PDB file of C-alpha atoms in Angstrom:
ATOM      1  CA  UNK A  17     -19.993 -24.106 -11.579  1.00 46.00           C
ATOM      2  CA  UNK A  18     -19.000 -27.932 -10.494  1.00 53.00           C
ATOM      3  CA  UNK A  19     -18.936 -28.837 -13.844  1.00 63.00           C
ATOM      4  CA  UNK A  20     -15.818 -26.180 -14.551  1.00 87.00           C
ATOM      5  CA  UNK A  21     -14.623 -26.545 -11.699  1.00 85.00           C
ATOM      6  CA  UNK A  22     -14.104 -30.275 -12.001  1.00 88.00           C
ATOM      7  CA  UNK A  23     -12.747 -29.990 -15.399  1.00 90.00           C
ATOM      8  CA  UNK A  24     -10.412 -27.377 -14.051  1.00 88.00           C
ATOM      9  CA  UNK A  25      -9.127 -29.923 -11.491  1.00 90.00           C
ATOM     10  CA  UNK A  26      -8.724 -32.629 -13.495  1.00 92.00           C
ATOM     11  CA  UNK A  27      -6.948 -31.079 -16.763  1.00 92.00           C
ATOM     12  CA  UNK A  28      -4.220 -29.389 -14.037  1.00 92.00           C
ATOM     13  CA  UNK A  29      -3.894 -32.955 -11.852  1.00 92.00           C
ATOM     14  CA  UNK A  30      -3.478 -34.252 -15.787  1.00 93.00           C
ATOM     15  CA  UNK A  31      -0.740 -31.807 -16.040  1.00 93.00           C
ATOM     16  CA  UNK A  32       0.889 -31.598 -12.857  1.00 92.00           C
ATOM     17  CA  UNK A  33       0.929 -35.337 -12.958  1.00 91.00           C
ATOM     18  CA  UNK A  34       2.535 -35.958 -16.425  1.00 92.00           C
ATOM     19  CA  UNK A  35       5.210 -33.685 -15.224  1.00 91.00           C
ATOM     20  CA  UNK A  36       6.231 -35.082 -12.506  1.00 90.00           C
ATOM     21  CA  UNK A  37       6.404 -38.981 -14.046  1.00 91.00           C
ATOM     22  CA  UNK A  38       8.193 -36.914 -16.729  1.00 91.00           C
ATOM     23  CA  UNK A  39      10.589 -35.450 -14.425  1.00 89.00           C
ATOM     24  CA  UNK A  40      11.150 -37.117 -11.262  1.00 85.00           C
ATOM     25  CA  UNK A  41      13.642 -34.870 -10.175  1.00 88.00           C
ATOM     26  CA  UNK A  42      11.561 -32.186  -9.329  1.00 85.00           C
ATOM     27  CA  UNK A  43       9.668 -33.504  -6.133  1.00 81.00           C
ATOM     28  CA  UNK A  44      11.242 -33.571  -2.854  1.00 80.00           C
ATOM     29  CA  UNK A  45      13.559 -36.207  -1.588  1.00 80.00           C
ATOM     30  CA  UNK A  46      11.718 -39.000   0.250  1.00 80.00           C
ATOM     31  CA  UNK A  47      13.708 -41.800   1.976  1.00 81.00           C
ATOM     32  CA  UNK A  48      13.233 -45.063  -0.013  1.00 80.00           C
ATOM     33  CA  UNK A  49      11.592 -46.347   3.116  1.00 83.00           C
ATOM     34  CA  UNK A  50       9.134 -44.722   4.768  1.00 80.00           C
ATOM     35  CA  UNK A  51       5.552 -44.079   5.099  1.00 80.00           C
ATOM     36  CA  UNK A  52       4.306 -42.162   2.073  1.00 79.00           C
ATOM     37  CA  UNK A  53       2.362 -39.356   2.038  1.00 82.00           C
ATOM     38  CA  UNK A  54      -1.419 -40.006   1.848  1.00 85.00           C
ATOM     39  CA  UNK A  55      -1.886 -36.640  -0.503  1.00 86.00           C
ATOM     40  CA  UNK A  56       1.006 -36.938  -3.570  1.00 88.00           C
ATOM     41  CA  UNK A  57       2.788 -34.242  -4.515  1.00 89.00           C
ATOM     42  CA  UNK A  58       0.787 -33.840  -7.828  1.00 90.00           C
ATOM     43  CA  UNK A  59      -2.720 -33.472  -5.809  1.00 92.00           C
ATOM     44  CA  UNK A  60      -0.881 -31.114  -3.566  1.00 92.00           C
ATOM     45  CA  UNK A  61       0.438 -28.591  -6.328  1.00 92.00           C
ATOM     46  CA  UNK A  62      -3.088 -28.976  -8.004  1.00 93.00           C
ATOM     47  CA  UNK A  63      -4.806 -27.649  -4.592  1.00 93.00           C
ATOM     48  CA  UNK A  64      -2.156 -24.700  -4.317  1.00 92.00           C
ATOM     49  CA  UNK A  65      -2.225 -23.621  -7.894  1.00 91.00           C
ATOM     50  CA  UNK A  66      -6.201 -24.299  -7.678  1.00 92.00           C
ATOM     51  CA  UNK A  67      -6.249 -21.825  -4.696  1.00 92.00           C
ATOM     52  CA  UNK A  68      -4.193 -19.375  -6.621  1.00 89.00           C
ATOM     53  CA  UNK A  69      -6.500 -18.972  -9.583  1.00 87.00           C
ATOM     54  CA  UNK A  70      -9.570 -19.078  -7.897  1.00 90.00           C
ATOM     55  CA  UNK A  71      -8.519 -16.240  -5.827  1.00 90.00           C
ATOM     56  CA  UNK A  72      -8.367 -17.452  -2.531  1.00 92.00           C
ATOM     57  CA  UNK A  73      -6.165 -15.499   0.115  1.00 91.00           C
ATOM     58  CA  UNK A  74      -6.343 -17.904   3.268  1.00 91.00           C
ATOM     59  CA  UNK A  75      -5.339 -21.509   3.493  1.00 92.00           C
ATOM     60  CA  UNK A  76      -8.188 -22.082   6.303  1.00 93.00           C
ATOM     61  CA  UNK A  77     -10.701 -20.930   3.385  1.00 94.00           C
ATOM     62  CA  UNK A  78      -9.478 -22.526   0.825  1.00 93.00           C
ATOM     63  CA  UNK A  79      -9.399 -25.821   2.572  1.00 93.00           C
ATOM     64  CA  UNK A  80     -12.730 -25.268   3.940  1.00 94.00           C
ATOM     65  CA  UNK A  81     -14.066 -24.801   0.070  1.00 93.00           C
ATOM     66  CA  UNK A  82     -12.527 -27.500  -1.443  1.00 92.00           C
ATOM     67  CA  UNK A  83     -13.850 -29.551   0.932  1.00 91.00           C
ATOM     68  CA  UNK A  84     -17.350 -28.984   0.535  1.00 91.00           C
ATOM     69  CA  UNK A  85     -16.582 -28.673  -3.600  1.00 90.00           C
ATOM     70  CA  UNK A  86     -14.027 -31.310  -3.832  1.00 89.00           C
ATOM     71  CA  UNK A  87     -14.530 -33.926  -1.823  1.00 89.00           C
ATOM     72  CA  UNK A  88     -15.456 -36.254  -4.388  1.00 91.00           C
ATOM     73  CA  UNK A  89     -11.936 -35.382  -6.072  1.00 91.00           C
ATOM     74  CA  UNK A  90      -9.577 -35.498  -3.457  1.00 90.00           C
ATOM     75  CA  UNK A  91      -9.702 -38.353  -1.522  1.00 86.00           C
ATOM     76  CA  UNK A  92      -7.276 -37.042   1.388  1.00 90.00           C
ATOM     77  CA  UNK A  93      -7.823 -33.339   2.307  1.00 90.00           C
ATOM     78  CA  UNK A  94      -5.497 -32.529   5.086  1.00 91.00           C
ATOM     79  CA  UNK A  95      -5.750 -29.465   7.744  1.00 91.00           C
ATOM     80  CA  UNK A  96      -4.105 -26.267   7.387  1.00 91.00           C
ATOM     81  CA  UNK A  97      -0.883 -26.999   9.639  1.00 90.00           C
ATOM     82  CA  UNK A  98      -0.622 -29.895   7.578  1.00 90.00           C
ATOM     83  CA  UNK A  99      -1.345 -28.280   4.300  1.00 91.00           C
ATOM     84  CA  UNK A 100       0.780 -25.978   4.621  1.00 91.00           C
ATOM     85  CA  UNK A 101       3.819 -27.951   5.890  1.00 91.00           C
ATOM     86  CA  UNK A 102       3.727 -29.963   3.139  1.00 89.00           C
ATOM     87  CA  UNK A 103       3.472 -26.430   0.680  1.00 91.00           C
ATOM     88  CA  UNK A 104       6.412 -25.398   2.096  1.00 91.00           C
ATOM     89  CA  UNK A 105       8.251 -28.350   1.781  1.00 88.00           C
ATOM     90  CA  UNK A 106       7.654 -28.289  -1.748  1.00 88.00           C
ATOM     91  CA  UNK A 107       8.251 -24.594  -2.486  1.00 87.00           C
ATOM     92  CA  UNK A 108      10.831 -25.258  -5.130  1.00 89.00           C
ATOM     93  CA  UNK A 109       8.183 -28.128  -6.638  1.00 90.00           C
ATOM     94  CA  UNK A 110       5.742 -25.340  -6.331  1.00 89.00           C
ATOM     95  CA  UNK A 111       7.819 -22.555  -8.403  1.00 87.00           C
ATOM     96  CA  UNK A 112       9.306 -24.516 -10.929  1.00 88.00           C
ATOM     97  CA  UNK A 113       5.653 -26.481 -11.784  1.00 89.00           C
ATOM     98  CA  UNK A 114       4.254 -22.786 -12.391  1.00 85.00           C
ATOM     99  CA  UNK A 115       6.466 -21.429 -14.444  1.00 85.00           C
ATOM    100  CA  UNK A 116       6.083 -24.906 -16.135  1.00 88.00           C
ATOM    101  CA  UNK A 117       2.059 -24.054 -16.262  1.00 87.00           C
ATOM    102  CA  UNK A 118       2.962 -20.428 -17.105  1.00 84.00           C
ATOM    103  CA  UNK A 119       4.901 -21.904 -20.771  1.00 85.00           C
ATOM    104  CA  UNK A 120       1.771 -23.288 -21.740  1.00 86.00           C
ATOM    105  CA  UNK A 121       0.072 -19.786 -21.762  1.00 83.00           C
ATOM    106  CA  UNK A 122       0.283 -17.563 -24.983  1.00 81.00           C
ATOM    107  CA  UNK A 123       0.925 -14.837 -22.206  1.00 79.00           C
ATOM    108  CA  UNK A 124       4.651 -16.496 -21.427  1.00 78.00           C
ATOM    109  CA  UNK A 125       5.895 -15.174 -25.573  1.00 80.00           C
ATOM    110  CA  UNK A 126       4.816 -11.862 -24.832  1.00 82.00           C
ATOM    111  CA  UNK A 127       7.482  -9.454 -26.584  1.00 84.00           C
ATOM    112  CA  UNK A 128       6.718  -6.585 -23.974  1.00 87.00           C
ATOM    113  CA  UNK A 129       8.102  -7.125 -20.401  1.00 87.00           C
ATOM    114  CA  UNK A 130       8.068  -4.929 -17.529  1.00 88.00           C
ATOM    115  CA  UNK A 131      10.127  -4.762 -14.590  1.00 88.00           C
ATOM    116  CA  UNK A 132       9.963  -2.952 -11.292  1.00 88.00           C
ATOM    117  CA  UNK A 133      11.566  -2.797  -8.167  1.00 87.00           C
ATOM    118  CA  UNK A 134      10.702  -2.109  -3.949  1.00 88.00           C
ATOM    119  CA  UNK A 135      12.618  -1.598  -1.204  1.00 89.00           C
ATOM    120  CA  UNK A 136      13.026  -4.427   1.035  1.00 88.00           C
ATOM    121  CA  UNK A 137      14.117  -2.637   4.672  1.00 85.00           C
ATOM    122  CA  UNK A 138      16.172  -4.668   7.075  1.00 84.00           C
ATOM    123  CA  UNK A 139      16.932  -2.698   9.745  1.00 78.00           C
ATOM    124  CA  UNK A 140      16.593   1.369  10.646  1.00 75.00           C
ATOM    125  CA  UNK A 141      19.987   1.617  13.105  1.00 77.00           C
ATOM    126  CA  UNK A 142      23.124   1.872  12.247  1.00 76.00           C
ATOM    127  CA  UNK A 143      23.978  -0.637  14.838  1.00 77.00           C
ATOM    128  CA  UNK A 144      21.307  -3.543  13.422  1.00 73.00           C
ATOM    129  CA  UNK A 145      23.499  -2.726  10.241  1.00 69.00           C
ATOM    130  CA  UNK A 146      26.560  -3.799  11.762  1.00 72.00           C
ATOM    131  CA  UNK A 147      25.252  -6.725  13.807  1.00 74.00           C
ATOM    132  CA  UNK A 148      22.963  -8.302  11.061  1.00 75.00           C
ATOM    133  CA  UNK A 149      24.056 -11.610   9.572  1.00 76.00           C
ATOM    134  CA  UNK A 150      23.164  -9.543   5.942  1.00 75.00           C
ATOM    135  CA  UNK A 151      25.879  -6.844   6.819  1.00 71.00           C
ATOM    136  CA  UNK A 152      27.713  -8.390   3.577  1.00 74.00           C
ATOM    137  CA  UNK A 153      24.959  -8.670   1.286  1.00 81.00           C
ATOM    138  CA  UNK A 154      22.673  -5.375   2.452  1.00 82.00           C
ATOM    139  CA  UNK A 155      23.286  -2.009   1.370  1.00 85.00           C
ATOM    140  CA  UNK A 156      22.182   1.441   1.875  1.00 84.00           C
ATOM    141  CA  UNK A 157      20.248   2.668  -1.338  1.00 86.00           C
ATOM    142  CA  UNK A 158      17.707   5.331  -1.893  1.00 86.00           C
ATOM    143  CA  UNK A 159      14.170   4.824  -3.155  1.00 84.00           C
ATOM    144  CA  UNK A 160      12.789   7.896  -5.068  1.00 83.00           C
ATOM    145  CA  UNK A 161       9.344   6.908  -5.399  1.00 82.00           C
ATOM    146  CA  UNK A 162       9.245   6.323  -1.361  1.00 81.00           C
ATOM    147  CA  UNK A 163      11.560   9.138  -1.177  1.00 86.00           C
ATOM    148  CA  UNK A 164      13.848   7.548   1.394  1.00 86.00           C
ATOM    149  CA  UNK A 165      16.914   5.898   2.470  1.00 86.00           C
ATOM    150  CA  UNK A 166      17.034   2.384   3.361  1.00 87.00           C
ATOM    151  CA  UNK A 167      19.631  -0.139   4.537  1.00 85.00           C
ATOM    152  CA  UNK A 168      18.521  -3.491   2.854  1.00 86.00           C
ATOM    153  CA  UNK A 169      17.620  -5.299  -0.302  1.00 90.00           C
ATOM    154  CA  UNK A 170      15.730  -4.606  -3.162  1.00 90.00           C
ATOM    155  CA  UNK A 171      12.761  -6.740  -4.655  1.00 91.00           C
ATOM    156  CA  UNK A 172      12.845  -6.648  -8.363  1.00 90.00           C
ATOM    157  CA  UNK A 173       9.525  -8.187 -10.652  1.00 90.00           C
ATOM    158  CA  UNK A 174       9.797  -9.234 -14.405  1.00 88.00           C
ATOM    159  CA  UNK A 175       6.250  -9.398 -15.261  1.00 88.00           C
ATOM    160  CA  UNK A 176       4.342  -9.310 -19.313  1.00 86.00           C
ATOM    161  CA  UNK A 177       1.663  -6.594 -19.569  1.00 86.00           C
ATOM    162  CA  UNK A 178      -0.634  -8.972 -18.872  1.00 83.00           C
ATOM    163  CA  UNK A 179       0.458  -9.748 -15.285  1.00 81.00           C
ATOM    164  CA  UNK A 180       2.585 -12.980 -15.387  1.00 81.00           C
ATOM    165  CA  UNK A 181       5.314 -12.558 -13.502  1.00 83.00           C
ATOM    166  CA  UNK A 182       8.267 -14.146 -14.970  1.00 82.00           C
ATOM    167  CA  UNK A 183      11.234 -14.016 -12.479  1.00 84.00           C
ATOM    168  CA  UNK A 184      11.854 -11.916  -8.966  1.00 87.00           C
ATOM    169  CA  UNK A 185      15.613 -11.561  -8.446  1.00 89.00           C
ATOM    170  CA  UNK A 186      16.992  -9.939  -4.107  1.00 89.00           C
ATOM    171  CA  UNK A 187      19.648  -7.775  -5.135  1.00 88.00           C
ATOM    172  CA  UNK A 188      21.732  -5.329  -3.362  1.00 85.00           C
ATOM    173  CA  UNK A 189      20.057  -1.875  -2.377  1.00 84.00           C
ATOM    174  CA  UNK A 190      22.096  -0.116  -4.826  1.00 83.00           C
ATOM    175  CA  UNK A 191      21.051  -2.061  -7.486  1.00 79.00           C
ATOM    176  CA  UNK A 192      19.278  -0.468 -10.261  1.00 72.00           C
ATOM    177  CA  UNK A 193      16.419  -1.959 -12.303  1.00 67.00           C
ATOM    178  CA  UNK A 194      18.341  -2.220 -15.634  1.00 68.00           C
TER     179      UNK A 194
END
């Protein structure tokens, strides 16, 4: 299991790393002077996607594994609070380097794509409707598979029919999935 595992770590770093010397304009702003970060972006992304395919739910966990696993790979593992500081600093990193990873599949030139939608609720009241800073973007709608009226947004997902998910657009409640 090290064996794959290693391989696994290296061929993404490989990837993540290329890309981001490729395209510098993808990783956060940094001042010019500074201290720099003692984890780079590309070891970062290659611990969150790492996490993601190997199925791991916590950070804590995660963290915990691929410190006893991959040690001998990362040089720098930080804590959680740290770990996932940094994550969310680099969210947008983070989405456009999978759906980078996700071209290279031969799932991403699937023909067939689905697309389904939830309700996102943001308030029950009528009041919390008029008060909310997303009184302009909200709306009433009705969900028919919940069977319900909400006030709020709703969550659409563009996935193949193998499970990639290819975009997730907020729209208004009213919105339909076509």
């Amino acid at each position: 299991m090290t064996t794959n595992l290693d391989t696994l770590a290296t061929a993404l770093y490989a990837r993540i790393d290329d890309e981001l010397k490729a395209s510098p304009w993808l990783a956060p702003w940094r001042p010019a002077i500074g201290i720099t970060p003692t984890l780079s972006d590309a070891e970062l992304l290659t611990l969150a996607v790492m996490s993601a395919l190997l199925g791991f739910t916590s950070e804590r966990r995660w963290l915990r594994h691929a410190n006893r696993h991959l040690r001998h790979l990362f040089p720098y593992l930080p804590q959680q609070s740290g770990y996932n500081k940094r994550l969310r600093a680099a969210s947008t990193l983070l989405t456009s380097m999978i759906r980078i990873l996700a071209r290279d599949t031969a799932l991403w030139s699937d023909d067939v794509w689905l697309v389904d939608s939830t309700p996102v609720s943001c308030g029950a009241s009528r009041e919390t409707a008029k008060r909310s800073d997303l009184a302009g973007w909200a709306q009433y709608g009705y969900c028919a598979s919940h069977s319900r009226y909400f006030w709020g947004l709703r969550l659409h997902l563009v996935c193949t029919l193998g499970g990639l998910p290819i975009l997730f657009p907020l729209t208004g409640a009213k919105a339909d999935e076509r």
